[in-house]
């Protein structure tokens, strides 16, 4: 944590987000320095100091990594954050740096659609891959002899939730490491390290940066040796963020709390409106009082996220609904200030019905967005 943050006695999420990672103030210098574009740095004599070559470190990364660390683990100096070129680069860095041939890993069977591809690659490397759904803490049954437990809570796109603390305690009792994909929750909605995880991993492409213009990932960890392996993996594969992307991400974090508060509240309003529609089935949003995950989510989350999922009766109905929307873009990804939605089955890889919709709620006026969704449902009925 920076000295400036300590001096202010920062406790509020908004204050923390606005000031996270800022350097000590210097007269006539910008409060957030611009991106440093450098492949190499002046380095006479012996190699000392933090910056030598652009694949290893960059001052712009340093400030962003400090900012994310202050959000994921406020007040702690014993955690490290590393940024990557994308969320998948961050995910891969943990899995491939911590696992060896003969190890076993437990993955969610209902997680992000690229995880099965990762699982296939791990099997090719001689690693045993076990899978179970997120809901009901089903991964508990597969922990014996595992080296790493990978949790995705809430899961994408089904929005199931598991008891992270319970799973982490059980995994550690069996000698396994625990990584949590925190993309959907963001550090403002959930802090996996406080719940017992060894790694908090996320795609910063989503709500963390929130404008749909940056590809980014990060890993925050509390074990120095494990994080050294993650750093080594980043160096080997070169999966690094560009300085401009890192600077844009840091700039965007300043509005994170404002965006999260608005988007999460509107997501709940959309979910409540959808709950009253007879053509909607399989509605999931952890913030709904009758959602199957609500009780667990309420214990471990401070916000329920900006994503709502539901199913319309047919593929054709879902496509008509998406076409009828005026304030919601038909696009993948989630977490942006402009609402998006998609028929998730068009990608393959997710075990969802043909009419399954994943909707990411943006920062539009809640009444306008709810009205647009209800109008599109009406127009798509014919």
Coordinates of C-alpha atoms in Angstrom, one line a residue:
X1 CA 0.0 0.0 0.0
X2 CA 1.3 3.5 -0.8
X3 CA 2.3 5.9 1.8
X4 CA -0.4 8.3 0.6
X5 CA -3.1 5.7 1.2
X6 CA -1.8 5.0 4.7
X7 CA -1.7 8.7 5.6
X8 CA -5.3 9.2 4.6
X9 CA -6.5 6.3 6.7
X10 CA -8.4 5.0 3.7
X11 CA -11.3 2.6 4.5
X12 CA -14.1 3.4 2.0
X13 CA -14.2 1.4 -1.3
X14 CA -14.7 4.5 -3.4
X15 CA -11.8 6.3 -1.8
X16 CA -9.6 3.2 -2.2
X17 CA -10.6 2.8 -5.9
X18 CA -9.9 6.5 -6.7
X19 CA -6.5 6.5 -5.0
X20 CA -5.3 2.9 -5.5
X21 CA -1.7 2.6 -6.7
X22 CA -1.0 6.3 -7.0
X23 CA 2.7 7.2 -6.5
X24 CA 3.8 9.6 -3.8
X25 CA 3.0 13.2 -5.0
X26 CA 5.8 15.1 -6.6
X27 CA 5.5 18.8 -7.4
X28 CA 4.7 19.5 -11.1
X29 CA 4.3 15.8 -11.9
X30 CA 1.0 14.2 -12.8
X31 CA -1.0 12.4 -10.1
X32 CA -1.1 9.3 -12.4
X33 CA 2.0 9.2 -14.6
X34 CA 1.4 8.4 -18.3
X35 CA 2.3 5.0 -19.8
X36 CA 6.0 4.2 -20.1
X37 CA 6.8 2.8 -23.5
X38 CA 10.1 1.1 -23.2
X39 CA 11.6 -2.2 -24.4
X40 CA 14.7 -1.6 -22.5
X41 CA 16.1 0.8 -19.9
X42 CA 19.4 2.4 -19.2
X43 CA 21.5 -0.2 -17.4
X44 CA 25.2 0.6 -17.0
X45 CA 27.3 -1.9 -15.0
X46 CA 25.7 -4.6 -12.8
X47 CA 22.0 -5.4 -13.1
X48 CA 20.4 -3.6 -10.1
X49 CA 17.0 -2.0 -9.6
X50 CA 13.5 -2.9 -10.8
X51 CA 13.6 -2.1 -14.5
X52 CA 16.0 -3.7 -17.0
X53 CA 14.0 -5.2 -19.9
X54 CA 10.4 -4.6 -21.0
X55 CA 9.3 -8.2 -20.8
X56 CA 10.1 -8.4 -17.1
X57 CA 8.8 -5.2 -15.6
X58 CA 7.5 -1.8 -16.5
X59 CA 6.8 1.2 -14.3
X60 CA 3.2 1.4 -15.6
X61 CA 2.6 -2.2 -14.7
X62 CA 4.0 -1.5 -11.2
X63 CA 1.4 1.2 -10.4
X64 CA -1.4 -0.9 -11.8
X65 CA -0.3 -4.0 -9.9
X66 CA -0.1 -2.0 -6.7
X67 CA -3.6 -0.7 -7.3
X68 CA -5.1 -4.1 -7.9
X69 CA -3.4 -5.4 -4.8
X70 CA -4.8 -2.7 -2.7
X71 CA -8.3 -3.6 -3.9
X72 CA -7.9 -7.4 -3.6
X73 CA -6.1 -7.3 -0.2
X74 CA -6.4 -3.9 1.4
X75 CA -4.0 -3.2 4.2
X76 CA -1.8 -6.2 3.5
X77 CA 1.8 -5.9 2.4
X78 CA 2.3 -9.7 2.1
X79 CA 0.5 -10.1 -1.3
X80 CA 1.8 -9.7 -4.8
X81 CA -0.1 -8.9 -8.0
X82 CA 1.1 -9.6 -11.5
X83 CA -0.7 -8.3 -14.6
X84 CA -1.0 -10.2 -17.9
X85 CA -2.1 -9.7 -21.5
X86 CA -5.5 -11.2 -20.9
X87 CA -7.6 -13.1 -18.4
X88 CA -6.7 -16.4 -20.0
X89 CA -3.0 -15.5 -19.8
X90 CA -3.5 -15.0 -16.1
X91 CA -5.4 -18.3 -15.7
X92 CA -2.9 -20.2 -17.7
X93 CA 0.0 -18.8 -15.6
X94 CA -1.4 -20.2 -12.4
X95 CA -2.3 -23.6 -13.8
X96 CA 0.8 -24.3 -15.8
X97 CA 3.2 -22.8 -13.2
X98 CA 1.8 -24.8 -10.3
X99 CA 1.1 -28.2 -11.9
X100 CA 3.4 -31.0 -13.0
X101 CA 3.0 -34.3 -14.7
X102 CA 1.3 -36.7 -12.2
X103 CA -0.5 -33.9 -10.4
X104 CA -4.3 -33.7 -10.1
X105 CA -6.3 -30.5 -10.6
X106 CA -10.0 -29.9 -9.8
X107 CA -11.8 -27.6 -12.2
X108 CA -15.4 -26.5 -12.3
X109 CA -17.4 -28.3 -15.0
X110 CA -19.6 -25.3 -15.5
X111 CA -17.0 -22.6 -15.7
X112 CA -15.7 -20.4 -18.5
X113 CA -16.0 -22.1 -21.9
X114 CA -12.2 -22.1 -22.5
X115 CA -11.5 -24.2 -19.4
X116 CA -12.2 -27.4 -21.3
X117 CA -9.5 -26.5 -23.8
X118 CA -7.2 -25.8 -20.9
X119 CA -8.2 -29.2 -19.3
X120 CA -7.3 -31.0 -22.6
X121 CA -3.9 -29.4 -22.7
X122 CA -3.3 -30.3 -19.0
X123 CA -4.1 -33.9 -19.8
X124 CA -1.7 -33.8 -22.7
X125 CA 1.0 -32.8 -20.1
X126 CA 0.2 -35.8 -17.9
X127 CA -2.0 -34.0 -15.4
X128 CA -5.1 -35.6 -14.1
X129 CA -8.1 -33.3 -14.6
X130 CA -11.2 -33.7 -12.4
X131 CA -14.4 -31.7 -12.8
X132 CA -17.5 -31.0 -10.8
X133 CA -20.2 -28.3 -10.8
X134 CA -19.8 -25.2 -8.8
X135 CA -23.2 -25.5 -7.0
X136 CA -23.6 -27.5 -3.9
X137 CA -19.8 -27.4 -3.3
X138 CA -19.6 -30.5 -5.4
X139 CA -15.8 -30.0 -5.9
X140 CA -15.4 -31.1 -2.3
X141 CA -15.7 -34.8 -3.3
X142 CA -12.7 -34.6 -5.7
X143 CA -10.1 -33.0 -3.5
X144 CA -8.2 -36.1 -2.2
X145 CA -4.7 -36.2 -3.7
X146 CA -5.3 -33.0 -5.7
X147 CA -2.5 -30.4 -6.1
X148 CA -4.8 -27.5 -7.0
X149 CA -8.4 -26.6 -6.7
X150 CA -9.8 -24.0 -9.2
X151 CA -13.0 -22.2 -8.2
X152 CA -15.1 -20.0 -10.3
X153 CA -17.7 -18.3 -8.1
X154 CA -20.0 -16.9 -9.4
X155 CA -19.7 -19.3 -12.3
X156 CA -19.8 -18.1 -15.9
X157 CA -22.4 -18.1 -17.5
X158 CA -24.7 -20.0 -15.0
X159 CA -24.0 -17.8 -12.0
X160 CA -23.8 -20.6 -9.5
X161 CA -22.0 -19.9 -6.2
X162 CA -20.0 -22.1 -3.9
X163 CA -18.8 -21.7 -0.3
X164 CA -15.2 -20.5 -1.0
X165 CA -14.1 -20.6 2.6
X166 CA -15.4 -24.1 3.1
X167 CA -13.7 -25.4 0.0
X168 CA -10.5 -23.6 0.7
X169 CA -10.2 -25.1 4.2
X170 CA -10.9 -28.6 2.9
X171 CA -8.4 -28.2 0.1
X172 CA -5.7 -26.9 2.4
X173 CA -6.3 -29.8 4.8
X174 CA -5.5 -32.1 1.9
X175 CA -2.4 -30.1 0.9
X176 CA -3.9 -28.5 -2.2
X177 CA -3.6 -24.9 -3.4
X178 CA -6.7 -22.9 -4.1
X179 CA -7.3 -20.4 -6.9
X180 CA -10.5 -18.4 -7.3
X181 CA -11.6 -16.8 -10.6
X182 CA -12.9 -13.5 -9.3
X183 CA -13.9 -11.9 -12.6
X184 CA -17.6 -11.7 -12.1
X185 CA -17.5 -10.4 -8.6
X186 CA -14.5 -8.0 -8.9
X187 CA -12.5 -7.1 -5.8
X188 CA -15.3 -4.8 -4.6
X189 CA -17.8 -7.7 -4.6
X190 CA -15.6 -10.4 -3.2
X191 CA -12.0 -10.9 -1.8
X192 CA -11.0 -14.5 -2.3
X193 CA -7.7 -14.2 -0.3
X194 CA -9.7 -13.2 2.8
X195 CA -11.9 -16.3 2.2
X196 CA -8.8 -18.5 2.3
X197 CA -7.7 -18.7 -1.3
X198 CA -4.0 -18.7 -2.3
X199 CA -4.7 -16.9 -5.6
X200 CA -7.3 -14.5 -6.8
X201 CA -7.3 -14.5 -10.6
X202 CA -9.4 -12.3 -12.9
X203 CA -9.9 -11.0 -16.4
X204 CA -9.5 -7.3 -16.1
X205 CA -11.1 -7.0 -19.5
X206 CA -14.5 -7.1 -17.8
X207 CA -16.0 -5.0 -15.0
X208 CA -12.6 -4.1 -13.4
X209 CA -11.8 -1.8 -16.4
X210 CA -15.4 -1.6 -17.6
X211 CA -15.2 0.1 -21.0
X212 CA -14.7 -2.8 -23.4
X213 CA -11.4 -1.4 -24.7
X214 CA -8.8 -3.2 -22.8
X215 CA -7.6 -6.9 -22.7
X216 CA -6.0 -7.6 -19.4
X217 CA -5.7 -10.2 -16.7
X218 CA -4.1 -10.4 -13.3
X219 CA -3.1 -12.8 -10.5
X220 CA -2.9 -11.7 -6.9
X221 CA -1.3 -14.2 -4.5
X222 CA -0.2 -14.4 -0.9
X223 CA 2.5 -17.1 -1.2
X224 CA 5.8 -15.7 -2.3
X225 CA 7.2 -19.0 -3.7
X226 CA 4.0 -19.7 -5.7
X227 CA 3.9 -16.2 -7.1
X228 CA 7.6 -16.4 -8.1
X229 CA 6.6 -19.4 -10.2
X230 CA 3.8 -17.4 -11.7
X231 CA 6.2 -14.5 -12.5
X232 CA 8.6 -17.0 -14.1
X233 CA 5.8 -18.3 -16.3
X234 CA 5.0 -14.8 -17.4
X235 CA 8.6 -14.2 -18.3
X236 CA 8.9 -17.5 -20.2
X237 CA 5.7 -17.1 -22.3
X238 CA 5.9 -13.3 -22.6
X239 CA 2.2 -12.9 -21.9
X240 CA 2.6 -9.3 -20.8
X241 CA 0.3 -6.3 -20.9
X242 CA 1.2 -3.4 -23.1
X243 CA 1.9 -0.1 -21.2
X244 CA -1.0 1.7 -22.8
X245 CA -3.5 -1.1 -21.7
X246 CA -2.0 -1.0 -18.2
X247 CA -2.4 2.8 -18.0
X248 CA -6.0 2.6 -19.3
X249 CA -6.8 0.0 -16.8
X250 CA -5.4 2.0 -13.9
X251 CA -7.3 5.1 -15.0
X252 CA -10.5 3.1 -15.3
X253 CA -10.2 1.6 -11.7
X254 CA -10.8 5.1 -10.3
X255 CA -14.5 4.8 -11.3
X256 CA -14.9 1.1 -10.4
X257 CA -17.0 1.7 -7.3
X258 CA -19.3 4.1 -9.1
X259 CA -19.8 1.7 -11.9
X260 CA -20.2 -1.4 -9.7
X261 CA -22.8 0.3 -7.5
X262 CA -24.8 1.4 -10.5
X263 CA -24.5 -1.7 -12.6
X264 CA -25.2 -4.1 -9.7
X265 CA -28.2 -2.3 -8.5
X266 CA -29.6 -2.1 -12.1
X267 CA -28.9 -5.8 -12.6
X268 CA -31.1 -6.6 -9.6
X269 CA -33.8 -4.4 -11.0
X270 CA -33.6 -6.2 -14.4
X271 CA -33.6 -9.6 -12.7
X272 CA -36.7 -8.6 -10.6
X273 CA -38.5 -7.5 -13.8
X274 CA -37.6 -10.7 -15.6
X275 CA -38.9 -12.8 -12.6
X276 CA -42.4 -11.6 -13.4
X277 CA -42.3 -12.7 -17.1
X278 CA -43.9 -16.1 -17.8
X279 CA -41.8 -16.8 -20.9
X280 CA -38.6 -16.5 -18.8
X281 CA -37.2 -19.7 -17.2
X282 CA -34.0 -20.6 -15.4
X283 CA -33.4 -17.0 -14.2
X284 CA -30.3 -16.7 -12.2
X285 CA -28.9 -13.7 -10.3
X286 CA -27.3 -14.2 -6.8
X287 CA -28.9 -11.0 -5.5
X288 CA -32.4 -12.3 -5.9
X289 CA -33.7 -13.4 -2.5
X290 CA -35.1 -16.7 -4.0
X291 CA -32.0 -17.5 -6.1
X292 CA -30.5 -20.9 -5.1
X293 CA -27.1 -19.2 -4.4
X294 CA -28.4 -16.2 -2.5
X295 CA -27.7 -17.5 1.0
X296 CA -24.1 -18.4 0.3
X297 CA -23.5 -15.3 -1.8
X298 CA -24.8 -13.1 0.9
X299 CA -22.3 -14.5 3.4
X300 CA -19.2 -14.1 1.2
X301 CA -20.0 -11.4 -1.3
X302 CA -20.4 -7.6 -0.8
X303 CA -22.0 -7.2 -4.3
X304 CA -23.7 -9.7 -6.6
X305 CA -22.3 -8.6 -9.9
X306 CA -23.7 -7.1 -13.1
X307 CA -24.6 -10.3 -15.0
X308 CA -28.0 -11.8 -15.2
X309 CA -28.7 -15.1 -17.0
X310 CA -32.1 -16.5 -18.1
X311 CA -33.6 -18.8 -20.8
X312 CA -36.3 -18.0 -23.4
X313 CA -38.4 -20.8 -24.8
X314 CA -36.5 -21.3 -28.2
X315 CA -33.4 -20.2 -30.0
X316 CA -35.6 -18.2 -32.4
X317 CA -37.3 -16.4 -29.6
X318 CA -34.0 -15.5 -28.0
X319 CA -32.6 -14.2 -31.3
X320 CA -35.7 -12.1 -31.9
X321 CA -35.4 -10.7 -28.3
X322 CA -31.8 -9.7 -28.9
X323 CA -32.6 -8.1 -32.2
X324 CA -35.5 -6.1 -30.6
X325 CA -33.3 -4.6 -27.9
X326 CA -32.3 -0.9 -28.5
X327 CA -30.1 -0.1 -25.4
X328 CA -28.4 -3.5 -25.3
X329 CA -25.7 -4.5 -27.7
X330 CA -25.5 -8.1 -29.0
X331 CA -21.9 -8.8 -28.0
X332 CA -19.9 -11.1 -25.9
X333 CA -17.9 -10.3 -22.8
X334 CA -19.5 -8.5 -19.8
X335 CA -18.9 -5.8 -17.3
X336 CA -18.9 -2.7 -19.6
X337 CA -20.7 0.6 -19.1
X338 CA -22.9 -0.2 -22.1
X339 CA -25.2 -3.2 -21.6
X340 CA -24.6 -6.3 -23.7
X341 CA -26.4 -9.6 -24.1
X342 CA -25.9 -12.7 -26.2
X343 CA -27.3 -16.1 -26.9
X344 CA -24.5 -18.0 -25.2
X345 CA -25.1 -21.2 -27.1
X346 CA -23.9 -19.7 -30.4
X347 CA -20.3 -20.3 -29.2
X348 CA -20.6 -23.9 -28.2
X349 CA -18.7 -25.1 -25.2
X350 CA -21.3 -24.1 -22.6
X351 CA -23.9 -26.7 -21.5
X352 CA -26.8 -24.3 -21.8
X353 CA -30.2 -24.4 -23.6
X354 CA -30.5 -22.9 -27.1
X355 CA -32.5 -20.0 -25.7
X356 CA -30.1 -19.2 -22.9
X357 CA -29.2 -15.5 -22.6
X358 CA -26.3 -14.0 -20.7
X359 CA -27.0 -10.3 -20.1
X360 CA -24.4 -7.8 -18.8
X361 CA -26.0 -4.8 -17.3
X362 CA -24.4 -1.4 -18.0
X363 CA -24.6 2.1 -16.5
X364 CA -27.8 3.2 -18.4
X365 CA -30.6 4.6 -16.4
X366 CA -32.3 1.7 -14.7
X367 CA -35.8 2.6 -15.7
X368 CA -34.8 3.0 -19.4
X369 CA -33.0 -0.4 -19.4
X370 CA -35.8 -2.3 -17.7
X371 CA -38.3 -0.7 -20.1
X372 CA -36.1 -1.7 -23.1
X373 CA -35.9 -5.3 -21.9
X374 CA -39.6 -5.6 -21.3
X375 CA -40.5 -4.0 -24.6
X376 CA -38.1 -6.4 -26.4
X377 CA -39.7 -9.4 -24.7
X378 CA -43.1 -8.2 -25.9
X379 CA -42.0 -7.6 -29.4
X380 CA -40.2 -10.9 -29.7
X381 CA -43.3 -12.9 -28.7
X382 CA -44.8 -13.0 -32.1

